[in-house]
Tab-separated table of C-alpha atoms in Angstrom:
chain	number	residue	atom	x	y	z
A	1	MET	CA	52.393	23.179	-123.848
A	2	LYS	CA	54.995	22.664	-126.581
A	3	ALA	CA	54.278	21.271	-130.036
A	4	VAL	CA	56.425	20.337	-133.047
A	5	VAL	CA	54.890	22.185	-135.986
A	6	TYR	CA	55.489	21.351	-139.641
A	7	ARG	CA	55.790	24.556	-141.707
A	8	SER	CA	57.064	23.302	-145.069
A	9	ALA	CA	59.562	20.808	-146.483
A	10	ARG	CA	62.420	20.373	-143.971
A	11	GLN	CA	61.061	23.214	-141.847
A	12	LEU	CA	59.966	22.331	-138.308
A	13	GLU	CA	59.390	24.692	-135.400
A	14	VAL	CA	58.717	24.076	-131.731
A	15	GLU	CA	56.118	26.489	-130.452
A	16	ARG	CA	54.027	27.017	-127.357
A	17	ARG	CA	50.285	26.498	-127.596
A	18	ALA	CA	47.432	26.393	-125.139
A	19	PRO	CA	46.318	22.842	-124.268
A	20	GLU	CA	42.958	21.838	-125.703
A	21	PRO	CA	40.525	20.808	-122.941
A	22	PRO	CA	38.704	17.545	-123.629
A	23	GLY	CA	35.142	17.714	-124.829
A	24	PRO	CA	32.508	14.988	-124.575
A	25	GLY	CA	33.971	11.615	-125.529
A	26	GLN	CA	37.553	12.859	-125.370
A	27	LEU	CA	40.670	12.466	-123.235
A	28	ARG	CA	43.573	14.841	-122.824
A	29	ILE	CA	46.879	12.982	-122.666
A	30	ALA	CA	50.157	14.234	-121.204
A	31	VAL	CA	52.475	12.839	-123.869
A	32	ALA	CA	55.698	11.325	-122.531
A	33	TYR	CA	57.477	10.112	-125.676
A	34	THR	CA	56.798	10.303	-129.407
A	35	GLY	CA	58.690	8.226	-131.959
A	36	ILE	CA	59.794	9.479	-135.370
A	37	CYS	CA	58.857	7.047	-138.129
A	38	GLY	CA	59.098	6.751	-141.895
A	39	THR	CA	55.758	8.473	-142.426
A	40	ASP	CA	56.984	11.455	-140.396
A	41	LEU	CA	60.056	11.612	-142.647
A	42	HIS	CA	57.794	11.618	-145.728
A	43	VAL	CA	55.947	14.584	-144.178
A	44	TYR	CA	59.254	16.285	-143.349
A	45	HIS	CA	60.384	15.946	-146.971
A	46	GLY	CA	57.194	17.624	-148.181
A	47	ASP	CA	55.876	14.477	-149.837
A	48	MET	CA	52.506	14.633	-148.053
A	49	ASP	CA	51.661	18.332	-148.312
A	50	ALA	CA	48.386	17.455	-150.037
A	51	ARG	CA	47.209	15.957	-146.724
A	52	VAL	CA	49.243	17.814	-144.106
A	53	GLY	CA	48.138	21.405	-143.673
A	54	ALA	CA	50.159	24.455	-142.667
A	55	ALA	CA	51.172	24.635	-138.995
A	56	ALA	CA	50.303	20.954	-138.555
A	57	VAL	CA	51.387	18.939	-135.513
A	58	ILE	CA	52.674	15.593	-136.773
A	59	GLY	CA	53.583	12.253	-135.159
A	60	HIS	CA	51.592	9.188	-134.110
A	61	GLU	CA	53.921	6.733	-132.283
A	62	MET	CA	53.534	7.682	-128.636
A	63	SER	CA	53.021	6.927	-124.985
A	64	GLY	CA	51.761	9.057	-122.127
A	65	ARG	CA	49.345	9.356	-119.244
A	66	VAL	CA	45.764	10.525	-119.023
A	67	ALA	CA	45.804	14.142	-117.853
A	68	GLU	CA	42.115	14.993	-118.051
A	69	VAL	CA	38.918	13.019	-118.691
A	70	GLY	CA	36.165	14.589	-120.764
A	71	PRO	CA	32.447	14.524	-119.973
A	72	ASP	CA	30.685	11.173	-120.340
A	73	VAL	CA	33.972	9.235	-120.648
A	74	THR	CA	34.263	6.154	-118.452
A	75	GLY	CA	36.929	3.493	-118.000
A	76	PHE	CA	39.900	5.857	-117.748
A	77	ALA	CA	41.527	7.622	-114.820
A	78	VAL	CA	43.922	10.543	-114.525
A	79	GLY	CA	47.501	9.232	-114.428
A	80	GLN	CA	46.694	6.012	-116.278
A	81	PRO	CA	49.373	5.047	-118.862
A	82	VAL	CA	48.033	4.892	-122.418
A	83	THR	CA	48.853	4.927	-126.095
A	84	VAL	CA	46.672	5.893	-129.057
A	85	LEU	CA	45.365	4.000	-132.083
A	86	PRO	CA	45.784	6.897	-134.536
A	87	THR	CA	43.182	5.802	-137.104
A	88	ARG	CA	39.778	7.492	-137.284
A	89	TYR	CA	37.511	5.785	-139.820
A	90	CYS	CA	34.255	6.969	-141.418
A	91	GLY	CA	32.136	3.843	-140.868
A	92	ARG	CA	30.324	4.400	-144.178
A	93	CYS	CA	32.679	3.522	-147.056
A	94	VAL	CA	32.853	0.094	-148.667
A	95	ALA	CA	35.969	-0.876	-146.658
A	96	CYS	CA	34.308	0.020	-143.360
A	97	ARG	CA	31.095	-1.763	-144.306
A	98	ARG	CA	33.129	-4.900	-145.049
A	99	GLY	CA	34.822	-4.767	-141.649
A	100	ASP	CA	38.117	-3.383	-142.967
A	101	SER	CA	37.961	-0.001	-141.246
A	102	HIS	CA	41.765	0.118	-140.899
A	103	ILE	CA	41.885	0.812	-144.660
A	104	CYS	CA	38.933	3.214	-144.653
A	105	HIS	CA	38.640	5.152	-147.922
A	106	ALA	CA	38.173	8.384	-145.930
A	107	MET	CA	40.724	7.637	-143.208
A	108	ASN	CA	41.618	10.405	-140.770
A	109	PHE	CA	45.126	9.410	-139.723
A	110	LEU	CA	46.115	11.350	-136.638
A	111	GLY	CA	49.453	13.077	-137.168
A	112	VAL	CA	48.816	13.463	-140.907
A	113	ASP	CA	45.186	14.427	-141.514
A	114	SER	CA	44.636	15.940	-138.054
A	115	PRO	CA	46.846	17.022	-135.113
A	116	GLY	CA	49.269	14.352	-133.952
A	117	ALA	CA	51.384	13.270	-131.004
A	118	MET	CA	54.409	15.594	-131.196
A	119	GLN	CA	52.903	17.830	-128.543
A	120	SER	CA	53.113	17.591	-124.785
A	121	SER	CA	49.320	17.733	-124.427
A	122	TRP	CA	47.178	15.822	-126.932
A	123	THR	CA	43.383	15.722	-126.897
A	124	VAL	CA	41.940	12.703	-128.711
A	125	PRO	CA	38.727	10.663	-128.930
A	126	ALA	CA	38.565	8.278	-125.985
A	127	ASP	CA	37.639	5.339	-128.232
A	128	LEU	CA	41.092	5.536	-129.852
A	129	VAL	CA	42.951	5.279	-126.551
A	130	VAL	CA	44.557	1.949	-125.629
A	131	PRO	CA	45.453	1.263	-121.965
A	132	LEU	CA	48.996	0.198	-121.087
A	133	PRO	CA	50.183	-1.951	-118.167
A	134	ASP	CA	51.356	0.122	-115.202
A	135	GLU	CA	54.693	-1.691	-115.160
A	136	LEU	CA	55.574	-0.941	-118.821
A	137	PRO	CA	58.151	1.892	-119.047
A	138	LEU	CA	56.806	4.709	-121.200
A	139	ASP	CA	59.870	4.946	-123.426
A	140	GLU	CA	59.398	1.296	-124.413
A	141	ALA	CA	55.645	1.819	-124.759
A	142	ALA	CA	56.266	4.422	-127.474
A	143	LEU	CA	57.154	1.497	-129.768
A	144	VAL	CA	53.775	-0.209	-129.421
A	145	GLU	CA	52.445	1.385	-132.623
A	146	PRO	CA	55.265	0.149	-134.918
A	147	VAL	CA	55.021	-3.262	-133.242
A	148	ALA	CA	51.318	-3.244	-134.175
A	149	VAL	CA	52.395	-2.642	-137.780
A	150	ALA	CA	54.636	-5.714	-137.581
A	151	VAL	CA	51.906	-7.831	-135.960
A	152	HIS	CA	49.482	-6.905	-138.743
A	153	ASP	CA	52.072	-7.585	-141.455
A	154	VAL	CA	52.927	-11.014	-140.055
A	155	ARG	CA	49.218	-11.785	-139.774
A	156	ARG	CA	48.716	-10.756	-143.416
A	157	GLY	CA	51.557	-13.083	-144.415
A	158	ARG	CA	49.894	-15.984	-142.564
A	159	VAL	CA	53.249	-16.855	-141.012
A	160	THR	CA	53.386	-20.194	-139.200
A	161	ALA	CA	55.986	-22.078	-137.184
A	162	THR	CA	57.027	-24.125	-140.231
A	163	ASP	CA	57.676	-21.153	-142.519
A	164	GLN	CA	60.936	-19.913	-143.961
A	165	VAL	CA	60.716	-16.092	-143.939
A	166	VAL	CA	62.838	-13.437	-145.639
A	167	VAL	CA	62.548	-9.799	-144.532
A	168	VAL	CA	64.019	-7.343	-147.046
A	169	GLY	CA	64.897	-4.127	-145.225
A	170	GLY	CA	66.216	-3.869	-141.667
A	171	GLY	CA	64.847	-0.557	-140.449
A	172	PRO	CA	62.683	-0.477	-137.307
A	173	VAL	CA	59.646	-2.111	-138.937
A	174	GLY	CA	61.763	-4.746	-140.699
A	175	VAL	CA	63.479	-5.718	-137.452
A	176	LEU	CA	60.102	-5.835	-135.697
A	177	ILE	CA	58.587	-8.033	-138.424
A	178	ALA	CA	61.546	-10.395	-138.081
A	179	THR	CA	61.090	-10.442	-134.295
A	180	VAL	CA	57.352	-11.157	-134.454
A	181	ALA	CA	57.817	-13.828	-137.143
A	182	ARG	CA	60.483	-15.556	-135.018
A	183	HIS	CA	58.075	-15.442	-132.093
A	184	ARG	CA	55.598	-17.335	-134.310
A	185	GLY	CA	58.290	-20.010	-134.720
A	186	ALA	CA	59.395	-19.150	-138.270
A	187	ARG	CA	63.006	-19.308	-139.408
A	188	VAL	CA	63.919	-15.758	-140.468
A	189	LEU	CA	66.581	-14.173	-142.653
A	190	LEU	CA	66.916	-10.367	-142.676
A	191	VAL	CA	68.424	-8.620	-145.715
A	192	GLU	CA	69.904	-5.181	-144.966
A	193	PRO	CA	72.882	-3.251	-146.435
A	194	ASP	CA	73.497	-0.983	-143.413
A	195	PRO	CA	76.034	-2.529	-140.992
A	196	PHE	CA	74.602	-0.797	-137.920
A	197	ARG	CA	71.118	-2.127	-138.581
A	198	ARG	CA	72.514	-5.615	-139.209
A	199	SER	CA	74.379	-5.426	-135.903
A	200	VAL	CA	71.185	-4.502	-134.045
A	201	ALA	CA	69.349	-7.422	-135.656
A	202	ALA	CA	72.210	-9.815	-134.899
A	203	GLY	CA	72.159	-8.661	-131.284
A	204	LEU	CA	68.535	-9.796	-131.146
A	205	GLY	CA	69.441	-13.225	-132.516
A	206	ILE	CA	68.203	-12.524	-136.063
A	207	ASP	CA	70.259	-13.833	-139.002
A	208	ALA	CA	71.129	-10.768	-141.095
A	209	VAL	CA	73.071	-10.521	-144.377
A	210	ASP	CA	74.348	-7.752	-146.621
A	211	PRO	CA	72.811	-7.970	-150.122
A	212	GLY	CA	75.905	-6.189	-151.447
A	213	ASP	CA	78.135	-9.189	-150.842
A	214	THR	CA	75.604	-12.034	-150.614
A	215	ASP	CA	73.664	-13.794	-153.367
A	216	VAL	CA	70.449	-13.745	-151.361
A	217	PRO	CA	68.333	-16.078	-153.570
A	218	ALA	CA	71.198	-18.598	-153.615
A	219	LEU	CA	71.543	-18.399	-149.847
A	220	VAL	CA	67.805	-18.940	-149.398
A	221	ASP	CA	67.937	-21.932	-151.745
A	222	GLU	CA	70.771	-23.347	-149.653
A	223	ARG	CA	68.846	-22.807	-146.400
A	224	THR	CA	65.694	-24.412	-147.827
A	225	ASP	CA	67.170	-27.293	-149.863
A	226	GLY	CA	66.226	-25.487	-153.064
A	227	ALA	CA	62.597	-24.867	-152.129
A	228	GLY	CA	62.683	-21.107	-151.462
A	229	ALA	CA	61.058	-18.990	-148.784
A	230	ASP	CA	57.408	-19.349	-147.851
A	231	VAL	CA	56.967	-15.647	-147.091
A	232	ALA	CA	58.933	-12.539	-148.062
A	233	PHE	CA	58.316	-9.075	-146.617
A	234	GLU	CA	59.397	-6.090	-148.746
A	235	VAL	CA	60.206	-3.340	-146.237
A	236	SER	CA	63.071	-1.552	-147.998
A	237	GLY	CA	61.080	0.647	-150.353
A	238	SER	CA	63.642	0.027	-153.101
A	239	ALA	CA	63.396	-1.458	-156.583
A	240	ALA	CA	66.180	-3.898	-155.746
A	241	GLY	CA	64.291	-4.963	-152.635
A	242	VAL	CA	61.203	-5.803	-154.682
A	243	GLY	CA	63.297	-7.954	-157.005
A	244	THR	CA	64.910	-9.810	-154.113
A	245	ALA	CA	61.579	-10.432	-152.402
A	246	VAL	CA	60.130	-11.986	-155.566
A	247	ASP	CA	63.240	-14.032	-156.368
A	248	VAL	CA	63.488	-15.780	-152.984
A	249	LEU	CA	59.948	-17.175	-152.900
A	250	THR	CA	58.953	-20.801	-153.178
A	251	THR	CA	56.060	-22.169	-155.218
A	252	ARG	CA	52.882	-20.424	-154.037
A	253	GLY	CA	54.976	-18.237	-151.764
A	254	ARG	CA	53.558	-15.047	-150.307
A	255	LEU	CA	55.035	-11.582	-150.862
A	256	VAL	CA	53.844	-8.985	-148.329
A	257	MET	CA	54.339	-5.417	-149.528
A	258	VAL	CA	54.990	-3.323	-146.414
A	259	ALA	CA	57.073	-0.379	-147.659
A	260	ILE	CA	55.561	2.724	-149.222
A	261	HIS	CA	56.950	2.900	-152.758
A	262	PRO	CA	56.834	6.460	-154.116
A	263	GLN	CA	56.724	5.327	-157.736
A	264	PRO	CA	55.779	2.189	-159.703
A	265	ARG	CA	58.364	-0.620	-159.618
A	266	PRO	CA	59.188	-3.274	-162.215
A	267	VAL	CA	58.090	-6.700	-160.995
A	268	ASN	CA	58.999	-10.086	-162.476
A	269	LEU	CA	55.422	-11.076	-163.279
A	270	HIS	CA	56.595	-14.157	-165.163
A	271	ARG	CA	57.910	-15.562	-161.877
A	272	VAL	CA	54.651	-14.599	-160.183
A	273	PHE	CA	52.799	-16.542	-162.882
A	274	TRP	CA	55.248	-19.463	-163.010
A	275	ARG	CA	55.274	-20.100	-159.266
A	276	GLU	CA	51.693	-18.983	-158.557
A	277	LEU	CA	52.914	-16.391	-156.086
A	278	GLU	CA	50.620	-14.250	-153.963
A	279	LEU	CA	51.141	-10.490	-153.616
A	280	LEU	CA	49.605	-9.056	-150.446
A	281	GLY	CA	49.384	-5.424	-149.426
A	282	ALA	CA	49.753	-4.621	-145.729
A	283	ARG	CA	48.657	-1.224	-144.459
A	284	LEU	CA	48.287	-0.011	-140.875
A	285	TYR	CA	46.636	-2.339	-138.328
A	286	ARG	CA	43.472	-3.218	-136.438
A	287	ARG	CA	42.806	-2.638	-132.749
A	288	GLU	CA	43.515	-6.303	-131.992
A	289	ASP	CA	46.975	-5.855	-133.559
A	290	MET	CA	47.633	-2.941	-131.199
A	291	VAL	CA	46.449	-4.916	-128.179
A	292	GLU	CA	48.701	-7.838	-129.137
A	293	ALA	CA	51.588	-5.399	-129.611
A	294	VAL	CA	51.127	-4.080	-126.069
A	295	GLY	CA	51.511	-7.643	-124.780
A	296	LEU	CA	54.597	-8.337	-126.896
A	297	VAL	CA	56.372	-5.220	-125.641
A	298	ALA	CA	55.269	-5.651	-122.020
A	299	SER	CA	56.380	-9.305	-121.944
A	300	GLY	CA	59.794	-8.539	-123.437
A	301	VAL	CA	59.204	-10.617	-126.577
A	302	VAL	CA	59.955	-7.351	-128.366
A	303	PRO	CA	63.000	-5.869	-126.564
A	304	ALA	CA	61.890	-2.313	-127.270
A	305	ARG	CA	64.634	-0.480	-125.402
A	306	ARG	CA	67.348	-2.195	-127.449
A	307	LEU	CA	65.822	-0.684	-130.591
A	308	ILE	CA	65.896	2.892	-129.269
A	309	SER	CA	69.026	4.625	-130.555
A	310	ARG	CA	68.420	8.091	-129.120
A	311	VAL	CA	66.022	9.991	-126.879
A	312	VAL	CA	66.034	13.686	-127.796
A	313	PRO	CA	64.427	16.671	-126.004
A	314	VAL	CA	61.500	18.061	-127.958
A	315	ASP	CA	63.325	21.362	-128.487
A	316	GLU	CA	65.847	19.431	-130.613
A	317	ALA	CA	63.234	17.867	-132.879
A	318	ALA	CA	64.640	19.394	-136.067
A	319	SER	CA	68.105	17.917	-135.425
A	320	ALA	CA	66.527	14.526	-134.668
A	321	PHE	CA	64.862	14.512	-138.091
A	322	THR	CA	68.143	15.487	-139.723
A	323	ALA	CA	69.956	12.630	-137.977
A	324	LEU	CA	67.361	10.102	-139.105
A	325	GLU	CA	67.453	11.438	-142.637
A	326	ALA	CA	71.239	11.003	-142.730
A	327	GLY	CA	71.028	7.417	-141.469
A	328	GLY	CA	73.948	5.433	-140.102
A	329	GLY	CA	74.115	4.486	-136.449
A	330	VAL	CA	70.439	5.240	-135.840
A	331	LEU	CA	67.412	2.946	-135.680
A	332	LYS	CA	64.601	4.446	-133.575
A	333	VAL	CA	64.631	8.021	-132.244
A	334	LEU	CA	62.190	9.242	-129.587
A	335	LEU	CA	61.269	12.802	-128.683
A	336	ASP	CA	61.040	13.361	-124.925
A	337	LEU	CA	58.053	15.597	-124.147
A	338	ARG	CA	57.865	14.977	-120.388
A	339	GLU	CA	59.527	18.257	-119.396
A	340	ALA	CA	58.071	20.322	-122.217
A	341	ASP	CA	55.700	22.321	-120.020
A	342	ARG	CA	58.276	23.247	-117.388
């Protein structure tokens, strides 16, 4: 099989490895497509070397088919389309004991803490495998994991059909949050400086504005008769994005922090105090979020294929990372691993 191996910052290699046969309680998956996400870029930049070991296989957004069923595993068949919930929790920490295993204090996140999906054959615990509908194309199915992120974020924000929502940051997750929130019936405004990303959002029927030439808080006031937004999602990862997300909120509005901020950010705590705002963290997802995401992609509520900018052969993985790092004209990039063993 072929695998994308992280060597060091900005150093990836594609190498051949022997497939790992499944043991008890495991499945071996023939990976079809793997998406490249923001976490993968953090790994690529060397920002997660404390967790990602040498010669690590990264990646966690994927789709594929069951290739081999391990001993004692039931409920799966060879050829069945599947994706993977890439979170292995300890079951013992305080978060797990409280029922919040998706934020386990000893989380094993597949593709970071253990081998991930950028390999044409991936052996994983069967209890992490999520079945897919037979009719769902596998390239679209590779977006189920980021859709699960959006489902969880919207759930954390308690978005309802009467809410005014502002999403700050129009990358893949921001566009997906906007899509899921609209599906809940909310009125959504997306804030994104990149014209290509705004054009993708507009093509999906999402109102999108450039913060460089728009007074976003004033626009939100105009759209809400001076009330402000009920929920803001900070997905940009920028200091300016944090400020915008706070400034647009109504009294007792909810700010959902989605982006990973590499350093502390200044926050207008006086406004948080004055308007009794809520600040909510949103990390990963639960299994029910993943199951809902499968339905949203399969039903077409999330038009996954329209978000895919490029599909790249696995041998060109390094250039795919470079293209994403450069930005401009790219939203979601998939690695095609279907022919990797031929």
